[in-house]
Coordinates of C-alpha atoms in Angstrom, one line a residue:
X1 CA 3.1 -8.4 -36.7
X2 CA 1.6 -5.1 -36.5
X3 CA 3.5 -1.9 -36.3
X4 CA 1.6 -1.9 -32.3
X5 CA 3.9 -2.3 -29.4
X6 CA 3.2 -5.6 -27.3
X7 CA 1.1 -5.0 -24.1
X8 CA 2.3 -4.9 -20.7
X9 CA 2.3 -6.2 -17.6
X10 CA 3.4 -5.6 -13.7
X11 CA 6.6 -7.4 -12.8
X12 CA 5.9 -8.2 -9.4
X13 CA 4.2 -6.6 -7.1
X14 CA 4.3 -2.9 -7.3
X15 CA 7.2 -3.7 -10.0
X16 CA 8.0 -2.2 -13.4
X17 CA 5.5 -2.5 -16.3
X18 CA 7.7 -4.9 -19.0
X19 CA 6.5 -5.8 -22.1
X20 CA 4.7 -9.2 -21.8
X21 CA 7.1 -10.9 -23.6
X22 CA 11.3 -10.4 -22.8
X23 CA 14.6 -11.3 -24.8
X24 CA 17.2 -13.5 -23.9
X25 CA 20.4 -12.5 -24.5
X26 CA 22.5 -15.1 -23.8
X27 CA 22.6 -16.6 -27.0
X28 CA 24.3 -13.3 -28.2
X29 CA 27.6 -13.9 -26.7
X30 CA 27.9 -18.0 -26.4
X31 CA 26.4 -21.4 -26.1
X32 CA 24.8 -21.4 -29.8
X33 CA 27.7 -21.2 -32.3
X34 CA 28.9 -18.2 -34.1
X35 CA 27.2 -14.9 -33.5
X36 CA 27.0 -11.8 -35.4
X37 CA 27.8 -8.9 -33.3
X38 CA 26.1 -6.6 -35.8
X39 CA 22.9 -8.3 -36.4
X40 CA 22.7 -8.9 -32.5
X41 CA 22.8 -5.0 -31.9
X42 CA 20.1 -4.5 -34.3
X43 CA 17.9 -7.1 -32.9
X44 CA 18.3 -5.0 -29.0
X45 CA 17.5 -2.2 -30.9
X46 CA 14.2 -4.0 -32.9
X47 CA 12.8 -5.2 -29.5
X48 CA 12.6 -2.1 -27.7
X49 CA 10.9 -0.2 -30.9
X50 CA 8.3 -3.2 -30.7
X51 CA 8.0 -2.8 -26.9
X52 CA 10.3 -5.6 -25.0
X53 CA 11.5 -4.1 -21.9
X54 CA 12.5 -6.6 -20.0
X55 CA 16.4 -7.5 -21.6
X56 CA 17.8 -10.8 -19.7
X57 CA 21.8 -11.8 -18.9
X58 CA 23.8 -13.1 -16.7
X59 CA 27.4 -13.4 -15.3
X60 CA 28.0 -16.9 -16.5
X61 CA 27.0 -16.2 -20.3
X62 CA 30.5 -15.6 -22.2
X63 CA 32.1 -15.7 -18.6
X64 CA 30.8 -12.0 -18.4
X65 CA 31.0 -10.9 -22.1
X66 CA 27.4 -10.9 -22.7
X67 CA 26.9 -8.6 -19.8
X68 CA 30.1 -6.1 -21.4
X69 CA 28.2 -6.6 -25.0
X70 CA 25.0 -5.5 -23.1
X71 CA 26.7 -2.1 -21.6
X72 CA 26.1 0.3 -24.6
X73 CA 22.8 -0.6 -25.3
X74 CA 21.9 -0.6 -21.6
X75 CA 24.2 3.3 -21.5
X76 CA 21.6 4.2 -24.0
X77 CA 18.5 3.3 -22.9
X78 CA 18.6 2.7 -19.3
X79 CA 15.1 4.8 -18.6
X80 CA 13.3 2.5 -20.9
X81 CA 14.1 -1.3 -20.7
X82 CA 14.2 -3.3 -17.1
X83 CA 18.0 -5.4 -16.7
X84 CA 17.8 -8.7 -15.8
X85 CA 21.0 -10.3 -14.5
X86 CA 22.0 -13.3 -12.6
X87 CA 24.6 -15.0 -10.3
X88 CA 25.3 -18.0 -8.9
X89 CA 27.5 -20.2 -11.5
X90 CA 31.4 -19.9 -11.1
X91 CA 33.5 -20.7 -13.9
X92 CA 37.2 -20.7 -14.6
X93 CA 39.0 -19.3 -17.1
X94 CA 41.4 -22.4 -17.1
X95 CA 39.0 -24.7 -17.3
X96 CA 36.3 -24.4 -19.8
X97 CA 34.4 -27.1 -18.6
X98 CA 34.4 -26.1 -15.0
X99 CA 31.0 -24.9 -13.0
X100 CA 30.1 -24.8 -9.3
X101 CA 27.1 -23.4 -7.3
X102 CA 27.8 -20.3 -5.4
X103 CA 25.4 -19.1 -3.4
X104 CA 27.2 -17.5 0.2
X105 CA 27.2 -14.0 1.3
X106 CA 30.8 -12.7 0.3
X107 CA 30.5 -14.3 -3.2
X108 CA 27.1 -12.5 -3.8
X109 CA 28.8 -9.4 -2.9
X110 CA 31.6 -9.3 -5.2
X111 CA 29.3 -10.8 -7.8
X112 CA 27.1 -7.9 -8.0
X113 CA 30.3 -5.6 -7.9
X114 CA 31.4 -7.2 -10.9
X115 CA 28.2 -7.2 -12.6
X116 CA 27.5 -3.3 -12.4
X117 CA 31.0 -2.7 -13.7
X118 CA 30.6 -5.1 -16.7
X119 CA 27.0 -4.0 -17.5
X120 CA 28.3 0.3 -17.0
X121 CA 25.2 0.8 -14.5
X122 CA 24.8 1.8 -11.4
X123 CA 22.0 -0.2 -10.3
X124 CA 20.8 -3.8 -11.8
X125 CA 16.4 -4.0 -12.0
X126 CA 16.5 -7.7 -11.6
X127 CA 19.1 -9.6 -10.0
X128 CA 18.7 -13.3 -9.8
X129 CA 19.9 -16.3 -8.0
X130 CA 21.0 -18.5 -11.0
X131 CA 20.8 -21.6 -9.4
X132 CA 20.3 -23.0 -5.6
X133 CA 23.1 -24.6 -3.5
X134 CA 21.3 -26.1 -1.2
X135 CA 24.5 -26.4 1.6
X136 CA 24.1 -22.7 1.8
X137 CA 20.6 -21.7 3.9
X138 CA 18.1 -20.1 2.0
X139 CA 18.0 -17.1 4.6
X140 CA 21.7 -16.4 3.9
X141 CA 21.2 -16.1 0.0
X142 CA 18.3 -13.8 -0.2
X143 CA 19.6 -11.4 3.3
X144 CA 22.8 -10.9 1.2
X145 CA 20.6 -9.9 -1.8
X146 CA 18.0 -7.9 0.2
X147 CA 21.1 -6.0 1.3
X148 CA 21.9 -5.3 -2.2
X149 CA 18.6 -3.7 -2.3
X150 CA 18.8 -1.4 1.1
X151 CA 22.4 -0.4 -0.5
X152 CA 20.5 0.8 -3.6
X153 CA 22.4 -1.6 -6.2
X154 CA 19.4 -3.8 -6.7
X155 CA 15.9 -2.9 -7.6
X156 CA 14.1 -6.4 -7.4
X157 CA 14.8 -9.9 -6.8
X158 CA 14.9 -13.1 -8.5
X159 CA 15.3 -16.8 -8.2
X160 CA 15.3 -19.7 -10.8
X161 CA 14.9 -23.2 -10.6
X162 CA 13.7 -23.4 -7.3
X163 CA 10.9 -25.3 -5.8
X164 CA 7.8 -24.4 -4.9
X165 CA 8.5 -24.6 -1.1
X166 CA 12.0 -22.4 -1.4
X167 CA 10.1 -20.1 -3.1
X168 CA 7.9 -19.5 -0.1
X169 CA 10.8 -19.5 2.6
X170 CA 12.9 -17.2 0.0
X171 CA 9.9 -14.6 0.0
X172 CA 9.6 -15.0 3.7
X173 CA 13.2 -13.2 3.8
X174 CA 12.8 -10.3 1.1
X175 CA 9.9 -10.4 -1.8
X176 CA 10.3 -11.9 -5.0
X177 CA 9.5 -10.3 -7.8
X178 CA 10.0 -13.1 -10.7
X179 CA 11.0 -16.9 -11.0
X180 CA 12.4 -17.7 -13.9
X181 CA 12.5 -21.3 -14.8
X182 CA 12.1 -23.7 -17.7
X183 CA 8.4 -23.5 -19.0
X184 CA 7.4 -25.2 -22.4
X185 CA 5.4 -27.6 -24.1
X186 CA 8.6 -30.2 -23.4
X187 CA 9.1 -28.9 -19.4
X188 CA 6.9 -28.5 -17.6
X189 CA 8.3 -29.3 -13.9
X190 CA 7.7 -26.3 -13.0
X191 CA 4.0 -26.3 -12.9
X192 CA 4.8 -29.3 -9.8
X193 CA 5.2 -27.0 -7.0
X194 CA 6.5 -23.6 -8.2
X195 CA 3.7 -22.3 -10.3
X196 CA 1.5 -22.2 -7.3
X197 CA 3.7 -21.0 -4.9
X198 CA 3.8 -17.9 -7.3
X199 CA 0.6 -17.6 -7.8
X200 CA -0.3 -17.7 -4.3
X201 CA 2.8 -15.1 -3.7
X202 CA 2.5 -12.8 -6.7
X203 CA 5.6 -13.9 -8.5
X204 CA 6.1 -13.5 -12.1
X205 CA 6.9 -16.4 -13.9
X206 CA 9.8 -15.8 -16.6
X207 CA 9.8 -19.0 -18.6
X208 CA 13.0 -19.5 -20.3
X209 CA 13.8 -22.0 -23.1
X210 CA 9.3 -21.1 -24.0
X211 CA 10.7 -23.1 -27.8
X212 CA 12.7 -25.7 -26.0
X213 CA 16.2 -24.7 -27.0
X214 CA 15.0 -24.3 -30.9
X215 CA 13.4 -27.8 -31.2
X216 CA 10.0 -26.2 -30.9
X217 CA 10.7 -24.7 -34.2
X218 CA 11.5 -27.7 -36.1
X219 CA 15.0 -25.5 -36.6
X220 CA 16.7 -29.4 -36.0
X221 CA 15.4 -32.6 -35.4
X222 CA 19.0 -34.0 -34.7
X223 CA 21.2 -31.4 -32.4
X224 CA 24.6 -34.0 -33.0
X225 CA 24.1 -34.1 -36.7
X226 CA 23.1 -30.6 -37.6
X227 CA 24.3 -28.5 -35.1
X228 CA 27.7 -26.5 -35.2
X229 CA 31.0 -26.9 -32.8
X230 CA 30.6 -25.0 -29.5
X231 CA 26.2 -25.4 -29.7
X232 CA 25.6 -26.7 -26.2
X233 CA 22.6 -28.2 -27.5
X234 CA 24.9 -31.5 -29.3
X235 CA 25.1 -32.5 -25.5
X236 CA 21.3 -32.1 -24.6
X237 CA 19.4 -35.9 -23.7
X238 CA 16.7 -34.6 -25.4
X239 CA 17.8 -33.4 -28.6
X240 CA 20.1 -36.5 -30.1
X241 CA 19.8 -39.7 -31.1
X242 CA 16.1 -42.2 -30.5
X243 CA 15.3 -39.4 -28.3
X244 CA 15.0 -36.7 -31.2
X245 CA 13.7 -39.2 -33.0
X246 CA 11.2 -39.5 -31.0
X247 CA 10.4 -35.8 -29.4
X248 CA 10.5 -34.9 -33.3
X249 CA 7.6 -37.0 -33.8
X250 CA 5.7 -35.7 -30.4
X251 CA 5.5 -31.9 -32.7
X252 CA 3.4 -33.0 -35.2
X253 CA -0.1 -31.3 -33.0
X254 CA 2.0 -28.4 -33.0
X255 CA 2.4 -28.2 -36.9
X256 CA -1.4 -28.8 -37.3
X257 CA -2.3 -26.6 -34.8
X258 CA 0.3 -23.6 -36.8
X259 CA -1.1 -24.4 -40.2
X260 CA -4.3 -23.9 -39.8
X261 CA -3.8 -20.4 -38.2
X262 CA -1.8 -19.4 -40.7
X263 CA 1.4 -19.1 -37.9
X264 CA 4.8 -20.6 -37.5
X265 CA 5.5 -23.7 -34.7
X266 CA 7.4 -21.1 -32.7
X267 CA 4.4 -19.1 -32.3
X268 CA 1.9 -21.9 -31.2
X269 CA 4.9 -22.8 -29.2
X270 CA 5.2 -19.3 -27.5
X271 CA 1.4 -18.6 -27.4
X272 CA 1.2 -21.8 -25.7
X273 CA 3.3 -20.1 -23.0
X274 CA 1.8 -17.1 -22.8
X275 CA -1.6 -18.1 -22.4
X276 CA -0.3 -20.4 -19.1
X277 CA -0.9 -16.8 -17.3
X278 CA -4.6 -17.4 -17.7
X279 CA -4.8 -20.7 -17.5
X280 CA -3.1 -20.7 -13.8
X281 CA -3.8 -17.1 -12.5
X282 CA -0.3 -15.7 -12.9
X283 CA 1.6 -13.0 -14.7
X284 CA 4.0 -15.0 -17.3
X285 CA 6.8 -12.9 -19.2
X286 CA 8.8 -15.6 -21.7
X287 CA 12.4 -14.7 -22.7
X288 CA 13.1 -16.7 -25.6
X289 CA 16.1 -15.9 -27.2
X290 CA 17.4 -15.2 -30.6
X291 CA 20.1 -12.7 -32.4
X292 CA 17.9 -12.0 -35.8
X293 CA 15.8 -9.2 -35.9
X294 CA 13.3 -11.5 -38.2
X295 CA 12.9 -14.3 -35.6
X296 CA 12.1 -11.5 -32.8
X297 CA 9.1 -10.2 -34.8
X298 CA 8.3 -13.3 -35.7
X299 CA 8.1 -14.3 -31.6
X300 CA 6.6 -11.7 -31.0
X301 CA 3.9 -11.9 -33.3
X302 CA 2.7 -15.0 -30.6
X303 CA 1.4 -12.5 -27.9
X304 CA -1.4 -12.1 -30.3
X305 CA -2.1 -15.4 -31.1
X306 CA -5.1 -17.5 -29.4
X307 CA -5.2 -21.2 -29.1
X308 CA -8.8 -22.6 -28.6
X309 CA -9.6 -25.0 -26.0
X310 CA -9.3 -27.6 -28.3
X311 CA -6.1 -26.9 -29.6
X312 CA -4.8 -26.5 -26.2
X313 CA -6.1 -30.1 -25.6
X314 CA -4.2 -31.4 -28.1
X315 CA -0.9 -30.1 -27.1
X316 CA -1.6 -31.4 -23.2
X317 CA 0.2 -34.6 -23.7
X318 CA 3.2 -33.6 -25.0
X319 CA 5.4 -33.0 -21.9
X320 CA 4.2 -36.1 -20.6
X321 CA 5.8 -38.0 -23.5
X322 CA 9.1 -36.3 -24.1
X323 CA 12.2 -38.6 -24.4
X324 CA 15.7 -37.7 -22.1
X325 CA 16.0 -34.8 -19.4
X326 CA 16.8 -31.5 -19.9
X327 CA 20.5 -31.3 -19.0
X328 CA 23.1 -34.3 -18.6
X329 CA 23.4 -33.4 -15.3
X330 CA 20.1 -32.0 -13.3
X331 CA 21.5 -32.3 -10.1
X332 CA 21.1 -28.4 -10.1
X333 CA 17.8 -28.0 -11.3
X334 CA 14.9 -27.4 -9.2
X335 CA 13.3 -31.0 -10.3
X336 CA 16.4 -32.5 -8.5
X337 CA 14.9 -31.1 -5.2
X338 CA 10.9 -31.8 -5.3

């Protein structure tokens, strides 16, 4: 990693220049195991001297703590970085284990409310649909969010994992500025019927999970065995039992392809991501997320690294041969829908 910023690129059309690679915050606040408040405050503060802009939340993520941990770093550099922040998932505070789909006007509305008083802003850069419920029409959703934009709350809109074909009759309502959906050398759904809708619209693409939740890495080969209490990732299809076994053994191109430039799996990993922007004609902006200041350079050290056409090649087949689905339950995903 040099002491260069990383370049930039248009989010959207006529959007913000963000740095072409993001941060995801959620793991910050919940869903990984312990954090360290400190270290995560020095890792905001590392990514914006290297040049990430684009800083990514939402409402679900600590059941609103990670946007309230986000407020003072947003407080002091609000000019410089783009917000990110999503709705859509309801929890309870009773039940740990309770989610449902909210997508209708009035919920929207509060959402955002809720959102701007956590995160100490008056206005949100990105706001996102979390995730589609498909009893409410599409037209609804995105009216209520364009609204948000007329009212001056909202800057741009978002959607994630939504099809290809909602992604056109979303834009016909208000323009999209950025999908963000699952995009990695193990999921690749995405490039089904979404990745050309945006290209032919002018979306961004803002893969998230670009290192597969930390398996890309070789971080774990076994989530159930190695992974701590309250690490979503123990309950994952993909990342226990025969199936790690064998998704473990699917990284071995991936290894081959890092040693002999010198650069970690997580690198090949994200530069395998970035470089989907010219291999389909699309701007791409991963947010992969991490709390060490270490692991941040070390991502984004990727932006700079080139995979040949062979090497390339050689990780084409991996997707295709990955064992168990992303989530127990994908009846929310956008792969449920195609």
């Amino acid at each position: 990693m040099t002491d260069d910023k990383i370049t930039t690129v248009e989010l959207g059309n006529g959007g913000p220049q963000v740095g072409v690679q993001g941060l995801g915050c959620m793991g910050m606040s919940e869903f990984y195991g312990d954090t360290d408040e400190a270290a995560a405050r020095e890792t905001l503060e590392t990514a914006l001297a290297a040049g990430v802009t684009l800083f990514d939340t939402a409402d679900i993520y600590g059941s609103g703590a990670n946007e309230t941990f986000l407020a003072p770093f947003v407080g002091a550099h609000r000019d410089e970085i783009t917000l990110a922040t999503k709705f859509a998932i309801e929890r309870r505070d009773d039940d740990p284990h309770y989610r449902a789909v909210r997508n209708d006007p009035a919920y929207i509305r509060k959402a955002v409310e809720d959102s701007l008083r956590r995160l100490d802003t008056d206005v949100i850069d990105l706001y996102y649909m979390h995730r589609r419920d498909p009893a409410v029409p599409l037209a609804e959703s995105v009216g209520a969010m364009a609204e948000l934009v007329r009212q001056g709350k909202v800057k741009q809109l978002g959607l994630s994992e939504v099809t290809g074909a909602e992604l056109r009759e979303a834009y016909a309502v208000h323009p999209i500025a950025a999908l963000q959906s699952e995009w990695s050398l193990f999921s690749r759904d995405v490039e089904l019927s979404a990745v050309p809708a945006a290209v032919e619209l002018g979306v961004t693409l803002v893969p998230y999970s670009p290192l597969g939740r930390g398996f890309l890495t070789g971080a774990f080969t076994d989530a159930a065995k190695e992974l701590s209490e309250g690490d979503f990732r123990k309950y994952q299809p993909r990342f226990t039992g025969d199936n790690a076994k064998k998704n473990a053994a699917l990284l071995e191109p991936v290894h081959k392809i890092a040693a002999a430039h010198g650069a970690s799996a997580a690198q090949v990993a994200l530069a395998w991501v970035q470089q989907r922007a010219q291999v389909h004609g699309l701007t791409v902006v991963p947010i992969p997320g991490t709390r060490k200041s270490s692991r941040l350079l070390e991502n984004l050290a990727a932006t700079r690294l080139t995979l040949t056409g062979g090497e390339l090649a050689q990780l084409e087949p991996i997707a295709g041969q990955v064992a168990g689905d992303r989530y127990p339950d994908m009846s929310s995903t956008a792969t449920a829908r195609e």
